[in-house]
XYZ file of N, CA, C and O in Angstrom:
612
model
N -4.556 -19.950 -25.564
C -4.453 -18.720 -24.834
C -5.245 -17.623 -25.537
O -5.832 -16.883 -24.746
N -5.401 -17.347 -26.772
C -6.224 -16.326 -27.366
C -7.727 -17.070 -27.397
O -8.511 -16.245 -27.865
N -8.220 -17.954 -27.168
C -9.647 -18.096 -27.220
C -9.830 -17.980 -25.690
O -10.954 -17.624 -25.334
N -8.709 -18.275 -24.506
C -9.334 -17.926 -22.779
C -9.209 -16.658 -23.063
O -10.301 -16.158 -22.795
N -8.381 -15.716 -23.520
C -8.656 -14.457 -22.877
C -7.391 -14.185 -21.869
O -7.262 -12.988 -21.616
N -6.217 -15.238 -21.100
C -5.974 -14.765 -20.170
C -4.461 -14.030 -20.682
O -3.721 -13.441 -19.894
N -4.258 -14.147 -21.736
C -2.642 -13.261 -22.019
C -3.306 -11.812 -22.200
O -2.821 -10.906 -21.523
N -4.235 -11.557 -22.944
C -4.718 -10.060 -23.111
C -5.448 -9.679 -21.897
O -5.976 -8.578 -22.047
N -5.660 -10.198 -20.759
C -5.697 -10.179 -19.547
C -4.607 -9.698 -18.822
O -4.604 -8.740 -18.049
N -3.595 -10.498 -19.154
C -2.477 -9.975 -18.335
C -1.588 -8.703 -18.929
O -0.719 -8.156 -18.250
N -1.865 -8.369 -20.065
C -1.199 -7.278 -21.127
C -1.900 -6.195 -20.339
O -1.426 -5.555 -19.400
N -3.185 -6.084 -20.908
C -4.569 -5.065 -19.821
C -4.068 -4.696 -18.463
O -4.031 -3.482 -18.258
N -3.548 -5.719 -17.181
C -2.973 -5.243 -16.185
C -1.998 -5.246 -16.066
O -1.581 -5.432 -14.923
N -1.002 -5.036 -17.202
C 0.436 -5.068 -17.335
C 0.314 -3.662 -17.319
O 0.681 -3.124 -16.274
N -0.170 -2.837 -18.346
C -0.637 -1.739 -19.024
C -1.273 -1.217 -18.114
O -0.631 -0.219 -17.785
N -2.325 -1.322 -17.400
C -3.071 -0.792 -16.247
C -1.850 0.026 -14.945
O -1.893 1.134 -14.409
N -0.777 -1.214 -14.806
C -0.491 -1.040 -13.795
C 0.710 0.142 -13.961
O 0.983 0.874 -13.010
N 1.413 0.258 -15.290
C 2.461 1.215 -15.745
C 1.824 2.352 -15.968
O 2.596 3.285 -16.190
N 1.088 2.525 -15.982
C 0.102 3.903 -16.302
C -0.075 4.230 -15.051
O 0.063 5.429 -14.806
N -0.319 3.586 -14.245
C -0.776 4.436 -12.995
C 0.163 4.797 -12.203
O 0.156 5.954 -11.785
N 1.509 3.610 -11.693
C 2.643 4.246 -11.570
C 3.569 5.293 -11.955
O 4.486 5.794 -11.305
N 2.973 5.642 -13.673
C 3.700 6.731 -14.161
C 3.345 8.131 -13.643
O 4.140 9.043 -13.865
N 2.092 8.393 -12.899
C 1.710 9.663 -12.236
C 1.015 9.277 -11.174
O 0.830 8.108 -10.837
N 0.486 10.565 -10.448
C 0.075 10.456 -8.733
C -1.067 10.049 -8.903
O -1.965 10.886 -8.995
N -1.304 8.950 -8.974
C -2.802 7.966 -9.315
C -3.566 8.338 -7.988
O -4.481 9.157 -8.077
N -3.220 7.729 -6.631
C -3.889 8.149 -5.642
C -3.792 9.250 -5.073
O -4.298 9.197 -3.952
N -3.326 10.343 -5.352
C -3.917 11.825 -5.214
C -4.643 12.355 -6.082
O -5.499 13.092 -5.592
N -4.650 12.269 -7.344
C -5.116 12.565 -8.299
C -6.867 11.442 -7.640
O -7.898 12.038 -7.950
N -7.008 10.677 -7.214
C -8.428 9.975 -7.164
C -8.931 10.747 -5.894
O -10.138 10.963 -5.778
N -8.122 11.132 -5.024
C -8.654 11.498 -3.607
C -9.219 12.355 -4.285
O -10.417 12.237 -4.543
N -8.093 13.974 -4.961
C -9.020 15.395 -5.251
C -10.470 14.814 -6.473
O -11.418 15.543 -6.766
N -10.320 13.715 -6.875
C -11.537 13.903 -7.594
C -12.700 13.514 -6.476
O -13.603 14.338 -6.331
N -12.729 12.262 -5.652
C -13.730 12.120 -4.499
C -13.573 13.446 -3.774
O -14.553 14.105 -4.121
N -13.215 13.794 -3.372
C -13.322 14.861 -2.429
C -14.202 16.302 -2.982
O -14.907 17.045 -2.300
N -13.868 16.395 -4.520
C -14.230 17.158 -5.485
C -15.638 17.019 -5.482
O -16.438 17.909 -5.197
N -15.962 15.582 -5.894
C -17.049 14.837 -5.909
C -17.898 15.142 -4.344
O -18.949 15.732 -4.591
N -17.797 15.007 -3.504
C -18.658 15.256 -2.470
C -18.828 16.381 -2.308
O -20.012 16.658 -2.116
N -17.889 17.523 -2.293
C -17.964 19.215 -2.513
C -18.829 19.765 -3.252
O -19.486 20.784 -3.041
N -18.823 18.809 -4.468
C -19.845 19.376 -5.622
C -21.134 18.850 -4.938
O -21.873 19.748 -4.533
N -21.673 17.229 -4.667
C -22.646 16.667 -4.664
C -23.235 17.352 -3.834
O -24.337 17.657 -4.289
N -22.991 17.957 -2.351
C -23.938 18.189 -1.279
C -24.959 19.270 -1.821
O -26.144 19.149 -1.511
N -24.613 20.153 -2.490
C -25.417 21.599 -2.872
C -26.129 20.794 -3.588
O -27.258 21.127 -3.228
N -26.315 19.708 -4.588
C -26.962 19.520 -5.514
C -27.766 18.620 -5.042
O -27.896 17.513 -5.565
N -28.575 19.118 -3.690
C -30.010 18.620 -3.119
C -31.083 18.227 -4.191
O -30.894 18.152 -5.405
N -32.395 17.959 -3.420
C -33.304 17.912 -4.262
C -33.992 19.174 -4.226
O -33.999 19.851 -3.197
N -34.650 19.583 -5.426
C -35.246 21.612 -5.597
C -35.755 22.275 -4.543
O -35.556 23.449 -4.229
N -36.561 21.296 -3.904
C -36.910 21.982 -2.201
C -35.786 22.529 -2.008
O -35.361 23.379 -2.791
N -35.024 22.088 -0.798
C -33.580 22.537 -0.363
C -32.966 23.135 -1.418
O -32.528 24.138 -0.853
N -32.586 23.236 -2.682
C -31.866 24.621 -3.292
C -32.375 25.410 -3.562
O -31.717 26.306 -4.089
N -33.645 25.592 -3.418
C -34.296 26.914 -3.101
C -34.023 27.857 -2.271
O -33.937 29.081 -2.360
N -33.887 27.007 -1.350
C -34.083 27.402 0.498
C -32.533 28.358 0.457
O -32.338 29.465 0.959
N -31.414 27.355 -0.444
C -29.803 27.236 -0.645
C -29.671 28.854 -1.458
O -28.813 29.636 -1.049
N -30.280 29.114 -2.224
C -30.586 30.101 -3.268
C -28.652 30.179 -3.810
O -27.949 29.175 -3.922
N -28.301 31.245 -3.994
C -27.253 31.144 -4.616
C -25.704 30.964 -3.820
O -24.567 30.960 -4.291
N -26.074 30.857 -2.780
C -24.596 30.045 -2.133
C -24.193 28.522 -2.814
O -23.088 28.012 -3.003
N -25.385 28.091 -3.058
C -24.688 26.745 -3.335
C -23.587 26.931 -4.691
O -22.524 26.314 -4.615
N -23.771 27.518 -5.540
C -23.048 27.771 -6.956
C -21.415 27.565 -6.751
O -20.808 26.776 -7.476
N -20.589 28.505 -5.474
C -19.356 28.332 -4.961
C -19.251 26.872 -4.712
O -18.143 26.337 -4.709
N -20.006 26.403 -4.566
C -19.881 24.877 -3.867
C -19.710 23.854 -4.977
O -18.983 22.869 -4.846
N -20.431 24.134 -6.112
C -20.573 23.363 -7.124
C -19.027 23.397 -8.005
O -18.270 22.513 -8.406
N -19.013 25.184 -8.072
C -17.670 24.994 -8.528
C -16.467 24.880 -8.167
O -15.606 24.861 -9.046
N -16.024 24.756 -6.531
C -15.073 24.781 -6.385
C -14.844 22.890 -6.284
O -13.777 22.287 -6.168
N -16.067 22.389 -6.364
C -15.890 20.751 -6.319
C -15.454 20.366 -7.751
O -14.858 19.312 -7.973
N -15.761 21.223 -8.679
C -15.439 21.075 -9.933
C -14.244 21.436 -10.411
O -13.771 21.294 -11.539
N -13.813 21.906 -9.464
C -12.429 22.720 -9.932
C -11.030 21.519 -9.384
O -9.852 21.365 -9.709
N -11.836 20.961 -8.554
C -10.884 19.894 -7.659
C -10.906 18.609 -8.254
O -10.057 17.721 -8.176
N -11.990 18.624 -8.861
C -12.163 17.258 -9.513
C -11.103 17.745 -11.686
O -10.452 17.138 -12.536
N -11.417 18.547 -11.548
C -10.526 18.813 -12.836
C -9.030 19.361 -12.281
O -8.264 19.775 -13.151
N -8.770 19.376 -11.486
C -7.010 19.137 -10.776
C -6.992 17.390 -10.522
O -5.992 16.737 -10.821
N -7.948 16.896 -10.070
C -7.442 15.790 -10.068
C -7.267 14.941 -11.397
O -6.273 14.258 -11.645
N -8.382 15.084 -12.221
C -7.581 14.213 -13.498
C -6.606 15.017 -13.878
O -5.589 14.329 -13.794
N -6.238 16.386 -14.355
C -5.103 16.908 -14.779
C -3.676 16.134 -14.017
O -2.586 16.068 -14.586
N -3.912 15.659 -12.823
C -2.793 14.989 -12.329
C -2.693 13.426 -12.712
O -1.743 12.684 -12.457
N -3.758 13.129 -13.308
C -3.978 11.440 -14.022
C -3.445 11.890 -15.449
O -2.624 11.091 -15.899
N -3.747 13.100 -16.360
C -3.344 12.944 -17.504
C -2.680 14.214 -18.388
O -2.850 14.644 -19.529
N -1.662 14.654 -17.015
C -1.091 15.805 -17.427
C -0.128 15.918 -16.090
O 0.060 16.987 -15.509
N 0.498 14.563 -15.653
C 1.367 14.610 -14.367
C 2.588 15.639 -14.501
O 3.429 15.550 -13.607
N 2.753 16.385 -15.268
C 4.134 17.028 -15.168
C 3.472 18.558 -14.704
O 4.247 19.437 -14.323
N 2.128 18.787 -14.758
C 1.517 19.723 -13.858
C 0.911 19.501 -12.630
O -0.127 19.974 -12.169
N 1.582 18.839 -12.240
C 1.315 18.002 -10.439
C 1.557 19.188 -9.649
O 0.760 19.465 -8.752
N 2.883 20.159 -9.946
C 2.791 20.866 -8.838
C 1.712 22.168 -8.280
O 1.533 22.639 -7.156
N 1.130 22.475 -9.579
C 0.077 23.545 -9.622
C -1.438 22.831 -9.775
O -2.391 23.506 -10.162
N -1.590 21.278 -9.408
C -2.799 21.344 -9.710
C -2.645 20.737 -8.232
O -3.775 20.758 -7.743
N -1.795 20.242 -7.379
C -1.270 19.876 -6.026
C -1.593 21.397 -5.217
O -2.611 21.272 -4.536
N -1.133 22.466 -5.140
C -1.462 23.592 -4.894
C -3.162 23.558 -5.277
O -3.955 22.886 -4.617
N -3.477 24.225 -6.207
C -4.991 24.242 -6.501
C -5.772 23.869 -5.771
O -6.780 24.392 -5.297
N -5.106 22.493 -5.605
C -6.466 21.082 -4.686
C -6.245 21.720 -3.157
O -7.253 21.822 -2.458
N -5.376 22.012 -2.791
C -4.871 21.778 -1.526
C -5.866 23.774 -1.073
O -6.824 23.942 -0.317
N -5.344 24.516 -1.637
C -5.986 25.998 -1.205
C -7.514 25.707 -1.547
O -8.365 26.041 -0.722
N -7.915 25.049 -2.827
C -9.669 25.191 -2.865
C -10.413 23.869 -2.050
O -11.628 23.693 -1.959
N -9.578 23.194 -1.616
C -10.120 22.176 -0.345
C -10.287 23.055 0.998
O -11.093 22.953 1.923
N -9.391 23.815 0.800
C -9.134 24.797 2.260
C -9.837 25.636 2.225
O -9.744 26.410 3.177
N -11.041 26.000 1.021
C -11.238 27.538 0.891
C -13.112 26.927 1.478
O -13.893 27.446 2.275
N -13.224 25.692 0.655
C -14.437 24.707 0.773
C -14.434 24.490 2.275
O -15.518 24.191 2.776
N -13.403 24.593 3.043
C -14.649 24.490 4.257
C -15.019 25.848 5.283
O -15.178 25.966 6.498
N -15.057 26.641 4.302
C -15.160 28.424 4.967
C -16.619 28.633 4.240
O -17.584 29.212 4.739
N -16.547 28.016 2.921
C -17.668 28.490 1.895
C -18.517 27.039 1.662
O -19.652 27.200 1.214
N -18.155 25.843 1.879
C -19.061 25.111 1.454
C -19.826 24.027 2.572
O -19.688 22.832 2.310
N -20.353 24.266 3.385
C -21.185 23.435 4.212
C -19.677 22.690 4.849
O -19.474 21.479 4.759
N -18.983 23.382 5.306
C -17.283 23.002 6.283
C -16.981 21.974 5.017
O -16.867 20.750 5.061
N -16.903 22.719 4.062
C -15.888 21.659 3.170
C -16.822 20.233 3.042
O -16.114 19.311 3.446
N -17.913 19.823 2.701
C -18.495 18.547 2.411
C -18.216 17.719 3.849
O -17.429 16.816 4.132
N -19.264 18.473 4.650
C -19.052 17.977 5.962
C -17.609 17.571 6.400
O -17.447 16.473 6.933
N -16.426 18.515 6.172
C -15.592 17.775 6.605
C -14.643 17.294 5.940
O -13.443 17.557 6.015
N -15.182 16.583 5.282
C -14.757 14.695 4.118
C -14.096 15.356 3.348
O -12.876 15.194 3.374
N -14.625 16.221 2.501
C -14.243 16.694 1.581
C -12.747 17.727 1.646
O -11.700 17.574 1.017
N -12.941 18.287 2.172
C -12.084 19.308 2.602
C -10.618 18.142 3.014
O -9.720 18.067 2.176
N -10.530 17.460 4.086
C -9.806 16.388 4.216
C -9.084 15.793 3.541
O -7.879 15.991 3.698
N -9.492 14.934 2.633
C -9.532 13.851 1.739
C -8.966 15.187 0.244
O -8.352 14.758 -0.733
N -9.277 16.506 0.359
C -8.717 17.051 -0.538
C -7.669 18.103 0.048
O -7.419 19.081 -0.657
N -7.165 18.002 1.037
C -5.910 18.345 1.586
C -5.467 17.346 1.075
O -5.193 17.387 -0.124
N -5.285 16.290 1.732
C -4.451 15.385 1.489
C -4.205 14.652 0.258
O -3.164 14.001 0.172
N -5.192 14.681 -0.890
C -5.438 14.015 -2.475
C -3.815 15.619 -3.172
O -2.867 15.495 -3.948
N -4.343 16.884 -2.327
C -3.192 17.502 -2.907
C -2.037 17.482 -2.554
O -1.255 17.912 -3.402
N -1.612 17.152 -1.633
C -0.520 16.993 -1.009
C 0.450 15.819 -1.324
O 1.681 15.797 -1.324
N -0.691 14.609 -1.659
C -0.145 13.664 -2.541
C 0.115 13.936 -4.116
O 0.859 13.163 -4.719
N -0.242 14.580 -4.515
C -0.412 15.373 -5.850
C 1.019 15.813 -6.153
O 1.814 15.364 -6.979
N 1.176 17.086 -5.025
C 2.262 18.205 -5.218
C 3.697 16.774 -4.739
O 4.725 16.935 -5.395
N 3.727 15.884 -4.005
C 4.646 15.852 -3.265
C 5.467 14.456 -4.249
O 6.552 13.959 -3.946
N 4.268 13.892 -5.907
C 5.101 12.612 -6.433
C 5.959 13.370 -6.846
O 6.007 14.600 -6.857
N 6.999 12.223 -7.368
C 8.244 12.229 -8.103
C 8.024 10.713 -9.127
O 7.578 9.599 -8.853
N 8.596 11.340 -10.433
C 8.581 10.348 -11.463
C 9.876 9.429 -11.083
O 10.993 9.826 -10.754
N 9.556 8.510 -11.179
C 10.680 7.621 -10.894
C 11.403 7.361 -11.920
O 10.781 6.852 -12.852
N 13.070 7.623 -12.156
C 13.870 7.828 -12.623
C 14.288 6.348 -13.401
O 14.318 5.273 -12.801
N 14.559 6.497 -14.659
C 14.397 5.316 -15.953
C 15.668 4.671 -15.161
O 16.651 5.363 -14.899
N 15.582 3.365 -14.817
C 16.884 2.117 -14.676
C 18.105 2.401 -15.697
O 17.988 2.678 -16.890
N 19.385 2.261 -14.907
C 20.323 2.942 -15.900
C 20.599 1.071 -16.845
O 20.503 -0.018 -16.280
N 20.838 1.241 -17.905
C 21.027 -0.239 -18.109
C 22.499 -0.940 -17.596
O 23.569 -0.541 -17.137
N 22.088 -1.785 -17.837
C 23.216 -2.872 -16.988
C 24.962 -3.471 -17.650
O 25.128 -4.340 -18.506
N 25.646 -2.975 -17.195
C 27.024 -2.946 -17.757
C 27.253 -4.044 -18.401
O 27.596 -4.888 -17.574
N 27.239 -4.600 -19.762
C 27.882 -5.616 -20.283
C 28.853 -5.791 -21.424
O 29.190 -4.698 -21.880
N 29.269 -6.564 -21.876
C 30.080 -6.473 -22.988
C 29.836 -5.800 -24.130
O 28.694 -5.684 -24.575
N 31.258 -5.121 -24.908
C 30.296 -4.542 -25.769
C 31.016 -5.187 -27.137
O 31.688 -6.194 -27.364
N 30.434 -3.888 -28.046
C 30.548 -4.993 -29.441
C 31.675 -4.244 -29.895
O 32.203 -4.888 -30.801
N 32.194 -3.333 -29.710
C 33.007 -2.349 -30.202
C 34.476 -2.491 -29.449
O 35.420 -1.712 -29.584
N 34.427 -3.890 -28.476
C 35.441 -3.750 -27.503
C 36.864 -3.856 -28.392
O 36.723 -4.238 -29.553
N 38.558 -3.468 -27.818
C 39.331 -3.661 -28.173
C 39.762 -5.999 -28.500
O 39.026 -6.957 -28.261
N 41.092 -5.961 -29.041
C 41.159 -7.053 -29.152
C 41.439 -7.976 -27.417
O 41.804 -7.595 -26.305
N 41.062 -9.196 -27.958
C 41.302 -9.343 -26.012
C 42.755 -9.689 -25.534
O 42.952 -9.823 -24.326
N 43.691 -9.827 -26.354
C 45.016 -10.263 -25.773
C 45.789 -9.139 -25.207
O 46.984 -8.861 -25.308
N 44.573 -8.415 -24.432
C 45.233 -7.027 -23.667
C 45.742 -5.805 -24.484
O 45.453 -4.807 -23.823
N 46.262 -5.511 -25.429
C 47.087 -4.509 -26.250
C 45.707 -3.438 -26.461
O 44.623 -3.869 -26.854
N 45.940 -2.061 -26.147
C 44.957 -1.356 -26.643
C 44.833 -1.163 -28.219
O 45.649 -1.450 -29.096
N 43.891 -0.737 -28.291
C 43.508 -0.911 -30.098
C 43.530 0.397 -30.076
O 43.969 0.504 -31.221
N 43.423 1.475 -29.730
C 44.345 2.681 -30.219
C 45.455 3.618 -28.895
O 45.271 3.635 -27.678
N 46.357 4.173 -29.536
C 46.918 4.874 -28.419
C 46.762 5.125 -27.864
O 45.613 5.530 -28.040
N 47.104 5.384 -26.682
C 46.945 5.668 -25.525
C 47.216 7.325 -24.886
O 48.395 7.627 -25.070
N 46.724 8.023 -24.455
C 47.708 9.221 -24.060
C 48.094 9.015 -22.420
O 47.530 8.493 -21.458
N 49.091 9.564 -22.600
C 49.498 9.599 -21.533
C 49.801 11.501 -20.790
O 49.635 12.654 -21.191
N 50.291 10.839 -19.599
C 50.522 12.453 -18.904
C 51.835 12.595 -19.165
O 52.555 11.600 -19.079
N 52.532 14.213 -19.636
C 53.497 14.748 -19.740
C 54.394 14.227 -18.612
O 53.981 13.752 -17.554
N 55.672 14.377 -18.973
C 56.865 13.713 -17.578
C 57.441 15.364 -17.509
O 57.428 16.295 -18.314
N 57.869 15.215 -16.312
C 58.180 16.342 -16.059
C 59.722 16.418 -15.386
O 60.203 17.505 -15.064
């Protein structure tokens, strides 16, 4: 097994797969694509950003701003709810200011990357499982220390 490769194979997507469950993996990837196309369109070839002159700059950064909310939600999930917000208003703001939000796509795909963002929940640790313990009394029923009881009245 250590000369195939396939146990540190399966450790790798053991590990792969707890990491990504631990935060909003697929919102956190949408605002970065979405980020990603917001940014890319302005960044024509020099002909066309000429033509673009300084509008494109809003465009560049608000794709940048979406794409750094989205990893902050890959590696800083306990700020999901403000980088969920973030994505969701500068997706909304991108299609007023940036060529309708990256034709569209962008704007879209980063509504919704925030919405998935703002809306995980960490899933709550398994309570462990009731079993015997080591500290128990003796077993022939008799408690091993007193007991209180309620006042008689």
């Amino acid at each position: 097994m250590l000369l195939t490769g396939k146990g540190s194979w399966r450790r790798g997507r053991t590990a792969w797969r707890r990491w990504r469950k631990g935060r909003p993996f697929w919102g956190g990837l949408a605002a970065v694509v979405a980020g990603a196309e917001i940014c890319a369109i302005p960044l024509a070839p020099l002909k066309i950003m000429l033509q673009q002159g300084i509008a494109g700059i809003p465009s560049v950064l608000m794709g940048l701003v979406m794409i750094l909310m989205g990893l902050s939600a890959w590696f800083a999930p306990y700020y999901r709810g403000l980088a969920g917000i973030l994505t969701v208003l500068v997706a909304t703001a991108a299609l007023v200011i940036s060529n309708l939000g990256g034709f569209l796509f962008g704007t879209i795909v980063g509504i919704l990357g925030g919405g998935m963002i703002f809306a995980w929940q960490p899933r709550p640790l398994p309570e462990p499982e009731p079993g015997p313990r080591a500290d128990a009394g003796p077993s022939d029923g008799e408690p091993s220390a007193p007991s209180r009881t309620l006042p008689q009245s």
